[in-house]
Coordinates of C-alpha atoms in Angstrom, one line a residue:
Chain D
X201 CA 0.0 0.0 0.0
X202 CA 1.5 3.3 -1.0
X203 CA 0.9 6.8 0.4
X204 CA -1.2 8.8 -2.1
X205 CA 0.0 12.1 -3.7
X206 CA -1.8 14.2 -1.0
X207 CA 0.7 12.7 1.5
X208 CA 3.4 15.1 0.1
X209 CA 1.3 18.2 -0.1
X210 CA 1.2 20.6 2.9
X211 CA -1.9 22.9 2.7
X212 CA -1.3 24.5 6.1
X213 CA 2.5 25.0 5.8
X214 CA 2.6 28.7 6.5
X215 CA 3.1 31.2 9.4
X216 CA 1.3 30.4 12.6
X217 CA -0.8 27.4 13.5
X218 CA -2.2 24.8 11.1
X219 CA -5.7 26.0 12.1
X220 CA -7.4 29.2 13.0
X221 CA -8.6 28.3 16.6
X222 CA -6.0 30.6 18.3
X223 CA -3.0 32.7 17.5
X224 CA 0.6 31.3 17.6
X225 CA 2.3 33.0 20.5
X226 CA 5.5 32.3 22.6
X227 CA 4.8 32.6 26.3
X228 CA 8.2 33.9 27.0
X229 CA 7.7 36.9 24.7
X230 CA 4.3 38.1 26.0
X231 CA 3.8 41.2 28.1
X232 CA 4.2 40.2 31.8
X233 CA 1.0 39.7 33.8
X234 CA 0.8 41.1 37.4
X235 CA -1.4 39.2 39.8
X236 CA -3.2 41.1 42.6
X237 CA -1.0 42.3 45.5
X238 CA 2.1 41.6 43.3
X239 CA 1.9 37.8 43.8
X240 CA 4.0 35.8 41.4
X241 CA 2.1 32.6 41.0
X242 CA -1.7 32.1 40.7
X243 CA -2.6 28.8 42.2
X244 CA -5.7 27.2 40.7
X245 CA -6.8 24.0 42.4
X246 CA -9.6 22.2 40.6
X247 CA -11.4 19.3 42.2
X248 CA -13.4 16.9 40.0
X249 CA -16.7 15.4 41.1
X250 CA -17.3 12.6 38.6
X251 CA -19.9 10.0 37.9
X252 CA -18.8 6.9 35.9
X253 CA -21.9 5.0 34.8
X254 CA -21.9 1.3 35.3
X255 CA -23.4 0.7 31.8
X256 CA -20.5 2.5 30.1
X257 CA -20.9 2.7 26.3
X258 CA -17.3 3.7 25.5
X259 CA -18.3 5.8 22.5
X260 CA -15.8 6.5 20.9
X261 CA -13.4 5.1 23.6
X262 CA -13.5 3.9 27.2
X263 CA -12.9 7.0 29.4
X264 CA -9.7 6.8 31.5
X265 CA -10.7 5.8 35.0
X266 CA -13.9 4.1 33.8
X267 CA -15.2 0.6 33.7
X268 CA -12.7 -2.1 32.4
X269 CA -14.4 -5.3 33.5
X270 CA -17.4 -7.2 32.1
X271 CA -20.8 -5.7 33.4
X272 CA -21.4 -5.1 36.2
X273 CA -17.9 -3.7 37.0
X274 CA -18.7 -2.9 40.6
X275 CA -15.1 -2.5 41.5
X276 CA -14.5 0.5 39.4
X277 CA -18.0 1.9 39.7
X278 CA -17.8 2.0 43.5
X279 CA -14.2 3.0 43.7
X280 CA -15.0 6.1 41.7
X281 CA -18.2 6.8 43.7
X282 CA -16.0 6.7 46.8
X283 CA -14.7 10.1 45.8
X284 CA -18.1 11.6 46.0
X285 CA -19.1 10.0 49.3
X286 CA -15.8 10.0 51.3
X287 CA -12.9 11.4 49.5
X288 CA -14.4 14.9 48.9
X289 CA -15.0 15.4 52.6
X290 CA -11.4 14.7 53.3
X291 CA -10.6 17.2 50.5
X292 CA -12.8 19.9 52.1
X293 CA -11.0 19.5 55.4
X294 CA -7.6 19.6 53.8
X295 CA -8.4 22.7 51.7
X296 CA -9.8 24.5 54.8
X297 CA -6.8 23.5 57.0
X298 CA -4.4 25.3 54.6
X299 CA -6.8 28.0 53.4
X300 CA -6.5 27.0 49.7
X301 CA -9.3 28.0 47.3
X302 CA -10.6 25.5 44.8
X303 CA -13.0 25.2 42.0
X304 CA -15.2 22.2 41.6
X305 CA -15.7 20.6 38.2
X306 CA -18.9 18.6 38.4
X307 CA -20.6 16.3 36.0
X308 CA -24.2 17.5 35.9
X309 CA -25.2 13.9 36.7
X310 CA -23.4 14.3 40.1
X311 CA -25.5 17.4 40.9
X312 CA -28.7 15.5 40.0
X313 CA -27.8 12.4 41.9
X314 CA -26.3 13.9 45.1
X315 CA -28.2 17.1 46.1
X316 CA -26.5 17.0 49.6
X317 CA -23.1 17.2 48.0
X318 CA -24.1 19.9 45.5
X319 CA -25.6 21.9 48.4
X320 CA -22.4 21.5 50.4
X321 CA -20.3 22.7 47.4
X322 CA -22.6 25.7 46.9
X323 CA -22.6 26.6 50.6
X324 CA -18.9 26.4 50.8
X325 CA -18.7 29.0 48.0
X326 CA -16.7 27.0 45.4
X327 CA -16.9 28.2 41.9
X328 CA -18.5 25.3 39.9
X329 CA -17.5 24.3 36.4
X330 CA -19.5 22.1 34.2
X331 CA -17.7 18.8 33.5
X332 CA -20.2 17.6 31.0
X333 CA -23.1 15.2 31.6
X334 CA -21.1 12.3 33.1
X335 CA -17.8 10.6 32.4
X336 CA -19.1 8.4 29.6
X337 CA -20.9 11.2 27.8
X338 CA -17.9 12.0 25.7
X339 CA -17.6 14.8 23.1
X340 CA -15.8 13.5 20.1
X341 CA -14.8 14.0 16.5
X342 CA -17.6 12.6 14.3
X343 CA -20.3 13.1 16.9
X344 CA -23.5 14.3 15.3
X345 CA -23.8 18.1 15.8
X346 CA -27.4 17.9 17.1
X347 CA -26.5 15.2 19.6
X348 CA -23.6 17.2 21.0
X349 CA -25.5 20.5 21.0
X350 CA -28.2 18.9 23.1
X351 CA -25.6 17.4 25.5
X352 CA -24.0 20.8 26.0
X353 CA -27.3 22.6 26.3
X354 CA -28.8 20.2 28.8
X355 CA -25.7 19.7 30.9
X356 CA -25.3 23.5 31.4
X357 CA -29.0 24.3 31.8
X358 CA -29.5 21.7 34.5
X359 CA -26.3 22.4 36.4
X360 CA -27.2 26.2 36.4
X361 CA -30.6 25.5 37.6
X362 CA -29.6 23.1 40.3
X363 CA -26.6 25.1 41.6
X364 CA -27.9 28.6 41.2
X365 CA -24.5 29.5 39.8
X366 CA -24.0 31.1 36.4
X367 CA -21.5 28.4 35.4
X368 CA -18.9 30.1 33.1
X369 CA -16.3 27.3 33.0
X370 CA -16.2 24.0 31.3
X371 CA -14.0 20.8 31.3
X372 CA -15.1 18.1 28.8
X373 CA -15.1 14.6 30.2
X374 CA -11.6 13.2 29.5
X375 CA -10.8 16.7 28.1
X376 CA -12.0 15.3 24.8
X377 CA -13.7 17.4 22.2
X378 CA -15.2 17.5 18.7
X379 CA -14.4 20.3 16.3
X380 CA -17.8 21.8 17.3
X381 CA -17.3 21.7 21.1
X382 CA -15.7 25.2 21.5
X383 CA -18.4 27.0 19.5
X384 CA -21.2 25.1 21.3
X385 CA -19.7 26.2 24.6
X386 CA -19.5 29.8 23.4
X387 CA -23.1 29.6 22.2
X388 CA -24.2 28.4 25.7
X389 CA -22.6 31.1 27.7
X390 CA -19.3 29.5 28.6
X391 CA -16.4 32.0 29.0
X392 CA -13.5 29.7 29.6
X393 CA -12.7 26.0 29.0
X394 CA -9.9 23.8 30.2
X395 CA -9.3 21.0 27.7
X396 CA -6.3 22.4 25.8
X397 CA -3.1 22.0 27.7
X398 CA -0.8 24.0 25.5
X399 CA 0.1 26.9 27.8
X400 CA 0.9 27.8 31.4
X401 CA -1.3 30.9 31.1
X402 CA -4.8 31.7 29.8
X403 CA -5.1 32.7 26.1
X404 CA -7.8 33.6 23.6
X405 CA -9.6 30.9 21.7
X406 CA -11.8 31.8 18.6
X407 CA -15.1 30.2 17.7
X408 CA -17.8 31.0 15.2
X409 CA -20.1 31.7 18.1
X410 CA -17.7 34.2 19.8
X411 CA -14.5 34.2 21.9
X412 CA -13.6 31.8 24.6
X413 CA -10.6 31.9 26.9
X414 CA -8.6 28.7 27.2
X415 CA -7.5 28.1 30.8
X416 CA -4.9 25.3 30.5
X417 CA -5.3 22.7 33.3
X418 CA -2.2 20.7 33.2
X419 CA -2.6 17.0 32.5
X420 CA 1.0 16.2 33.0
X421 CA 0.8 17.4 36.6
X422 CA -2.5 15.9 37.4
X423 CA -2.8 13.4 40.3
X424 CA -4.6 10.8 38.1
X425 CA -2.0 11.1 35.4
X426 CA 1.0 10.8 37.7
X427 CA -0.3 8.2 40.1
X428 CA -2.7 6.1 38.0
X429 CA -1.3 6.5 34.4
X430 CA 2.4 6.8 35.2
X431 CA 2.2 4.6 38.3
X432 CA 4.5 7.0 40.2
X433 CA 4.5 7.0 44.0
X434 CA 2.6 9.4 46.2
X435 CA 5.9 10.9 47.4
X436 CA 7.0 11.4 43.8
X437 CA 3.7 13.2 43.0
X438 CA 4.4 15.5 45.9
X439 CA 7.9 16.1 44.7
X440 CA 6.7 16.9 41.2
X441 CA 4.2 19.4 42.3
X442 CA 6.7 21.1 44.6
X443 CA 9.3 21.2 41.8
X444 CA 6.8 22.7 39.4
X445 CA 5.8 25.3 42.0
X446 CA 9.5 26.2 42.7
X447 CA 10.2 26.4 38.9
X448 CA 7.2 28.6 38.1
X449 CA 7.8 30.9 41.1
X450 CA 11.4 31.4 39.8
X451 CA 10.2 32.0 36.2
X452 CA 7.6 34.5 37.4
X453 CA 10.3 36.5 39.1
X454 CA 11.8 37.4 35.7
X455 CA 8.9 36.8 33.3
X456 CA 5.7 38.0 35.0
X457 CA 2.9 36.1 36.7
X458 CA 2.5 32.4 36.1
X459 CA -0.3 30.0 36.9
X460 CA 0.0 26.6 38.6
X461 CA -3.0 24.5 37.7
X462 CA -3.6 21.4 39.8
X463 CA -6.3 19.0 38.7
X464 CA -7.3 16.6 41.5
X465 CA -9.6 13.6 42.0
X466 CA -11.1 12.8 45.4
X467 CA -11.5 9.1 44.3
X468 CA -7.7 9.0 44.0
X469 CA -6.0 11.4 46.5
X470 CA -9.0 11.1 48.8
X471 CA -8.0 7.6 49.8
X472 CA -6.8 7.2 53.4
X473 CA -3.3 6.4 52.4
X474 CA -3.1 9.4 50.0
X475 CA -4.8 12.2 51.7
X476 CA -1.7 13.1 53.7
X477 CA 0.1 13.6 50.4
X478 CA -2.5 16.1 49.4
X479 CA -2.2 17.8 52.8
X480 CA 1.6 18.0 52.5
X481 CA 1.3 19.5 49.0
X482 CA -1.2 22.1 50.2
X483 CA 0.9 22.8 53.2
X484 CA 3.9 23.5 51.0
X485 CA 1.9 25.7 48.6
X486 CA 0.2 27.6 51.5
X487 CA 3.6 28.4 53.0
X488 CA 4.8 30.2 49.8
X489 CA 4.4 34.0 50.3
X490 CA 4.3 34.7 46.6
X491 CA 1.4 32.4 45.8
X492 CA -2.1 33.7 45.2
X493 CA -4.7 31.0 45.7
X494 CA -7.7 31.9 43.6
X495 CA -10.7 30.6 41.7
X496 CA -10.4 30.3 37.9
X497 CA -12.8 33.3 37.4
X498 CA -10.7 35.5 39.7
X499 CA -7.6 34.5 37.8
X500 CA -9.3 35.1 34.5
X501 CA -10.6 38.5 35.5
X502 CA -7.1 39.6 36.6
X503 CA -5.7 38.3 33.4
X504 CA -8.4 39.9 31.2
X505 CA -8.0 43.3 32.9
X506 CA -4.4 43.3 31.6
X507 CA -4.8 41.9 28.1
Chain A
X168 CA 11.1 -7.6 4.2
X169 CA 14.7 -8.5 5.1
X170 CA 16.2 -10.0 8.2
X171 CA 18.9 -7.3 8.4
X172 CA 19.5 -4.2 6.2
X173 CA 23.3 -4.6 6.4
X174 CA 24.1 -1.0 7.5
X175 CA 27.0 -2.2 9.7
X176 CA 29.2 -5.2 10.5
X177 CA 29.5 -6.9 13.8
X178 CA 32.3 -5.0 15.6
X179 CA 33.0 -5.9 19.2
X180 CA 33.2 -3.0 21.7
X181 CA 36.6 -4.2 23.1
X182 CA 40.0 -3.5 21.5
X183 CA 38.8 -0.9 19.0
X184 CA 41.2 1.8 17.7
X185 CA 41.4 4.4 20.4
X186 CA 39.3 7.6 19.9
X187 CA 40.4 10.8 21.5
X188 CA 38.1 13.8 21.1
X189 CA 39.5 17.3 20.6
X190 CA 41.6 18.5 23.5
X191 CA 42.0 14.9 24.7
X192 CA 38.4 14.7 25.8
X193 CA 37.1 11.3 26.8
X194 CA 33.4 11.9 26.1
X195 CA 31.6 13.9 23.4
X196 CA 28.4 15.2 24.9
X197 CA 25.6 16.6 22.8
X198 CA 22.0 17.5 23.4
X199 CA 19.4 17.1 20.6
X200 CA 16.2 19.0 21.2
X201 CA 13.5 17.7 18.9
X202 CA 11.6 20.8 17.7
X203 CA 8.6 19.3 16.1
X204 CA 5.3 20.2 14.4
X205 CA 2.4 17.8 14.7
X206 CA -0.6 18.5 12.5
X207 CA -4.1 18.8 14.0
X208 CA -5.6 17.0 11.0
X209 CA -2.9 15.2 9.0
X210 CA -3.6 13.1 5.9
X211 CA -4.0 9.4 6.8
X212 CA -0.9 7.2 6.5
X213 CA -1.7 3.6 5.3
X214 CA 0.4 2.0 8.1
X215 CA 0.3 4.2 11.2
X216 CA -2.4 6.4 12.8
X217 CA -1.2 9.9 13.8
X218 CA -3.6 10.2 16.7
X219 CA -5.4 7.7 18.9
X220 CA -8.8 9.4 18.7
X221 CA -10.9 11.1 15.9
X222 CA -9.8 14.6 15.0
X223 CA -9.4 16.8 17.0
X224 CA -7.0 14.9 19.2
X225 CA -6.9 17.8 21.8
X226 CA -4.8 15.9 24.4
X227 CA -1.9 14.9 22.1
X228 CA -1.9 18.0 19.9
X229 CA -2.1 20.5 22.6
X230 CA 0.7 19.1 24.8
X231 CA 3.0 19.1 21.8
X232 CA 2.0 22.7 21.0
X233 CA 3.0 23.4 24.6
X234 CA 6.5 22.4 23.7
X235 CA 6.7 25.3 21.1
X236 CA 4.7 27.9 23.0
X237 CA 6.1 27.4 26.4
X238 CA 8.8 24.7 26.6
X239 CA 11.3 25.8 23.9
X240 CA 12.3 29.1 25.6
X241 CA 12.9 27.2 28.8
X242 CA 15.2 24.5 27.4
X243 CA 17.0 27.0 25.2
X244 CA 17.8 29.3 28.1
X245 CA 18.9 26.3 30.2
X246 CA 21.2 24.9 27.6
X247 CA 22.7 28.3 27.1
X248 CA 23.4 28.6 30.8
X249 CA 25.6 25.5 30.6
X250 CA 27.3 26.4 27.4
X251 CA 25.5 23.8 25.4
X252 CA 24.6 24.4 21.8
X253 CA 21.6 22.3 20.8
X254 CA 21.6 20.1 17.7
X255 CA 18.0 20.5 16.6
X256 CA 16.1 17.6 15.2
X257 CA 13.7 19.7 13.2
X258 CA 10.3 19.2 11.7
X259 CA 11.3 21.5 8.9
X260 CA 7.7 22.9 8.4
X261 CA 8.4 24.6 11.7
X262 CA 10.6 27.1 9.7
X263 CA 7.3 28.2 8.1
X264 CA 5.0 28.0 11.1
X265 CA 7.3 29.3 13.9
X266 CA 10.2 31.2 12.4
X267 CA 10.8 32.9 15.7
X268 CA 12.1 29.7 17.2
X269 CA 14.4 29.1 14.2
X270 CA 15.9 32.6 14.6
X271 CA 16.4 32.1 18.4
X272 CA 18.4 28.9 17.7
X273 CA 20.3 30.5 14.9
X274 CA 21.3 33.4 17.1
X275 CA 22.9 30.9 19.5
X276 CA 24.7 29.1 16.7
X277 CA 22.8 25.8 17.2
X278 CA 22.8 23.1 14.6
X279 CA 19.7 22.1 12.6
X280 CA 19.3 18.6 11.2
X281 CA 16.4 17.1 9.4
X282 CA 13.6 15.3 11.2
X283 CA 11.3 15.3 8.1
X284 CA 8.6 17.9 7.3
X285 CA 6.0 17.2 10.0
X286 CA 6.1 14.6 12.7
X287 CA 2.7 13.5 11.6
X288 CA 4.0 12.5 8.1
X289 CA 5.4 9.0 8.2
X290 CA 7.8 7.4 5.8
X291 CA 5.7 4.2 5.7
X292 CA 4.1 3.7 2.3
X293 CA 6.2 6.3 0.5
X294 CA 7.7 5.3 -2.8
X295 CA 11.4 5.8 -3.2
X296 CA 10.7 9.0 -5.2
X297 CA 8.3 10.3 -2.6
X298 CA 10.8 9.7 0.2
X299 CA 13.6 11.3 -1.7
X300 CA 11.4 14.3 -2.5
X301 CA 10.4 14.6 1.2
X302 CA 14.0 14.5 2.3
X303 CA 15.1 17.0 -0.4
X304 CA 12.3 19.4 0.7
X305 CA 13.5 19.1 4.3
X306 CA 17.2 19.7 3.5
X307 CA 16.3 22.7 1.2
X308 CA 14.1 24.2 3.9
X309 CA 16.9 24.1 6.4
X310 CA 19.3 25.8 4.0
X311 CA 16.7 28.4 3.0
X312 CA 15.9 29.3 6.6
X313 CA 19.2 28.8 8.3
X314 CA 21.9 28.8 5.7
X315 CA 23.0 25.4 7.1
X316 CA 23.8 22.4 4.9
X317 CA 22.0 19.7 6.7
X318 CA 24.5 17.1 8.0
X319 CA 22.2 14.8 10.0
X320 CA 18.9 12.9 9.8
X321 CA 16.4 11.4 12.2
X322 CA 13.5 10.0 10.3
X323 CA 10.1 11.7 11.2
X324 CA 8.6 10.0 14.2
X325 CA 11.4 7.3 13.7
X326 CA 9.5 6.0 10.6
X327 CA 11.9 4.4 8.2
X328 CA 12.0 2.6 4.8
X329 CA 14.8 0.3 3.8
X330 CA 16.3 3.1 1.8
X331 CA 16.0 6.0 4.3
X332 CA 19.7 6.3 5.1
X333 CA 20.7 5.9 1.4
X334 CA 18.3 8.5 0.2
X335 CA 19.4 11.0 2.9
X336 CA 23.1 10.6 2.0
X337 CA 22.4 10.8 -1.7
X338 CA 20.2 13.9 -1.6
X339 CA 22.7 15.5 0.7
X340 CA 25.5 14.9 -1.9
X341 CA 23.2 16.0 -4.8
X342 CA 22.5 19.4 -3.1
X343 CA 25.7 20.1 -1.2
X344 CA 28.4 17.4 -1.9
X345 CA 30.1 16.1 1.2
X346 CA 28.9 19.0 3.4
X347 CA 25.4 17.5 3.8
X348 CA 24.0 14.1 4.4
X349 CA 26.9 12.7 6.5
X350 CA 25.3 11.3 9.6
X351 CA 22.3 9.5 10.9
X352 CA 20.7 9.4 14.4
X353 CA 18.4 6.5 13.4
X354 CA 20.5 3.6 14.7
X355 CA 21.0 2.6 18.4
X356 CA 23.5 -0.2 18.1
X357 CA 26.6 1.5 19.6
X358 CA 28.0 4.1 22.1
X359 CA 30.6 5.3 19.6
X360 CA 30.2 6.6 16.0
X361 CA 30.3 3.8 13.5
X362 CA 30.8 3.7 9.7
X363 CA 27.6 2.9 7.8
X364 CA 27.4 0.9 4.5
X365 CA 25.5 2.7 1.8
X366 CA 24.8 1.8 -1.8
X367 CA 26.6 5.0 -2.9
X368 CA 29.7 4.1 -0.8
X369 CA 29.6 7.6 0.6
X370 CA 31.6 8.1 3.8
X371 CA 28.7 8.2 6.3
X372 CA 28.4 7.6 10.0
X373 CA 26.0 6.8 12.7
X374 CA 26.3 9.2 15.6
X375 CA 24.9 7.7 18.9
X376 CA 21.6 9.3 19.7
X377 CA 20.3 7.4 22.7
X378 CA 16.8 6.2 22.7
X379 CA 17.2 5.2 26.4
X380 CA 18.1 8.7 27.4
X381 CA 15.3 10.2 25.2
X382 CA 13.0 12.1 27.5
X383 CA 9.9 11.0 25.6
X384 CA 10.9 7.3 25.8
X385 CA 11.7 7.8 29.5
X386 CA 8.6 9.8 30.4
X387 CA 5.9 8.6 28.0
X388 CA 6.8 5.1 27.2
X389 CA 8.7 4.0 30.3
X390 CA 6.8 6.4 32.7
X391 CA 9.9 7.2 34.7
X392 CA 9.7 9.6 37.6
X393 CA 11.5 13.0 36.9
X394 CA 14.2 12.5 39.7
X395 CA 14.9 9.0 38.5
X396 CA 15.4 10.3 34.9
X397 CA 17.9 12.8 36.3
X398 CA 19.7 10.0 38.0
X399 CA 19.7 7.9 34.9
X400 CA 21.3 10.7 32.9
X401 CA 24.1 10.9 35.5
X402 CA 24.6 7.2 35.6
X403 CA 24.7 7.0 31.8
X404 CA 27.3 9.8 31.9
X405 CA 29.4 8.2 34.6
X406 CA 29.8 4.9 32.8
X407 CA 30.5 6.4 29.4
X408 CA 33.0 8.9 30.9
X409 CA 34.8 6.0 32.7
X410 CA 35.0 4.0 29.5
X411 CA 36.0 7.1 27.5
X412 CA 39.5 6.8 29.1
X413 CA 40.1 3.7 26.9
X414 CA 38.4 5.1 23.8
X415 CA 36.3 8.2 23.4
X416 CA 32.5 7.7 23.8
X417 CA 29.5 9.7 22.9
X418 CA 26.6 10.7 25.2
X419 CA 23.5 12.2 23.7
X420 CA 20.4 13.5 25.5
X421 CA 17.5 13.7 23.0
X422 CA 14.8 15.9 24.3
X423 CA 11.3 17.2 23.5
X424 CA 10.1 20.6 24.8
X425 CA 6.7 19.2 25.6
X426 CA 8.2 16.7 28.0
X427 CA 11.5 18.0 29.5
X428 CA 10.4 21.6 29.7
X429 CA 7.3 20.9 31.9
X430 CA 7.9 22.8 35.2
X431 CA 8.0 19.6 37.2
X432 CA 10.8 18.1 35.1
X433 CA 13.2 21.0 34.7
X434 CA 15.0 20.6 38.1
X435 CA 16.3 17.1 37.6
X436 CA 17.3 17.9 34.0
X437 CA 19.3 21.0 35.1
X438 CA 21.0 19.0 37.9
X439 CA 22.1 16.4 35.3
X440 CA 23.4 19.1 32.9
X441 CA 25.3 20.8 35.7
X442 CA 26.8 17.5 36.7
X443 CA 27.9 16.5 33.2
X444 CA 29.3 19.9 32.1
X445 CA 31.0 20.2 35.5
X446 CA 33.5 17.4 34.5
X447 CA 36.8 18.0 32.7
X448 CA 37.6 16.2 29.5
X449 CA 34.1 16.4 28.3
X450 CA 33.7 17.8 24.7
X451 CA 30.4 19.7 24.7
X452 CA 29.6 19.7 21.1
X453 CA 27.0 19.1 18.3
X454 CA 26.0 16.1 16.1
X455 CA 27.7 17.6 13.0
X456 CA 31.0 18.3 14.9
X457 CA 31.1 14.7 16.2
X458 CA 30.4 13.3 12.7
X459 CA 33.0 15.5 11.0
X460 CA 35.7 14.9 13.6
X461 CA 35.2 11.2 13.4
X462 CA 35.1 11.2 9.6
X463 CA 38.4 13.1 9.5
X464 CA 40.3 11.2 12.2
X465 CA 38.8 7.8 12.9
X466 CA 36.6 6.7 10.0
X467 CA 39.4 5.1 8.0
X468 CA 41.0 3.3 10.9
X469 CA 37.6 2.0 12.0
X470 CA 36.8 0.7 8.5
X471 CA 40.2 -1.1 8.5
X472 CA 39.7 -2.5 12.0
X473 CA 36.2 -3.7 11.2
X474 CA 37.4 -5.5 8.0
X475 CA 40.4 -7.0 9.9
X476 CA 38.0 -8.5 12.5
X477 CA 35.3 -9.7 10.2
X478 CA 34.9 -13.4 10.8
X479 CA 37.6 -13.5 13.4
X480 CA 37.1 -15.4 16.6
X481 CA 37.9 -13.8 19.9

């Protein structure tokens, strides 16, 4: 089988990106951002509250962290549900102990199923992001537009109604998208989304339905990625977050404000043998004078006021 | 398909002619940052999928873009701090997409060698003419944008044909004589440069480019912890440095800005670079300089020694 002629033609080989979703821009060359009170590093902790359905359809792929065994895969179903029942309450205590703010990215299904938990999140004053319908409701290339449009509309409408919050932020399940996802988000009142991990600062993202801001939420530094995907130890996870924090603080000293985005899963770090790791990480971060712990909307507002 | 492509003969590591690098150095050290462009929606290759999920593959595409937007500046400044000139394994379409990066590397007198056009265009399924055309395009792009006559090659995404090395050497000669197309990074059979057999009989060498020390192999394939990666780099150096007293060795760190330049991985990398460049008798150099020095001083002796030992029993 030979490659066809098209294989040696390069229609997008010109200045900038090979698409028009955002501008090409080198972080190091952008005007420095100054965070409130002259802090160097904006710390954005995002905690995920996720529902992994037992009858997983895996369209178009099995979501990482989802069911892997023949139905009914009670081991994975209950282990993930553990985060919503037990782990999250350990998280609340840990966050409070060290005075760290966090956003909560919630599958709309979690808000529907667990009103107690939703109410708790609202009462505590967390900014809520929509994390799609549930973990098996993936957005993907080739998905019929009407189907995805309905999924976005319903997920947002119901989460807004249940939470009473305006819901301006979005993380797709598995951070997976179709080509239509950004414009559907913009059309449904989303201001920022977190699926693209190509920067350490927010940046403008264009859609046919208006502008979004991409708020990169690092996958490489995520608890699930380091501990479950890479099988690194808890102490290595802690070391990696601390090394990232030190590096970004140092870079911010010469290059302007930076953002440390930590994506966390109560079903993972909320386990009894791991919660101390989270506490140690939060303790280290809270002891840094130049860190500004903030919600994503606060970070976004400070960023937008300067760009 | 063939059992072996016959690029080199069996040549035991012991009792080879002694190599001494410039200034009597025991070890030639080079860093090869891969500066790559992956396409969001590449044409389909008949043998290998570019992305695991339907377009857009946001996860894979966006982290690689991180390498260019964020990571490159970090690694470039770090290498400069330790007096290391990068030998860039370049997706040459990047000259068109991101000329700022090319200029920054040029200003620091870095080397550019060909890593194909895009890292989402695989050699698999190309005819000989297509592959030659792709290689010619890449060498001409490097010359046009940097003025350099491309000395080295690393096939895009390590995708090869049986003729890859021949074609690279031939196109190099056709465009720039013996100034271009003189070394390959595609073979991992040795810790010293080795002569390579080509159908053109051109004097051509393999320069060690370690897959084991490659950050993407370490971090993505082998899922190694950052501190352990730093320790592996030091251990790799210690052994090659020790053996370099007998005959000069080569250590290469191949990197990718979307891996090594993540903020949680920079510390261990810097510690390793500080350690390595803190030793005397280390020649901190580039791929081209290693290839040229070897071709001038050791290639002929090596070819003779290999021929003498062919079929010999120990």
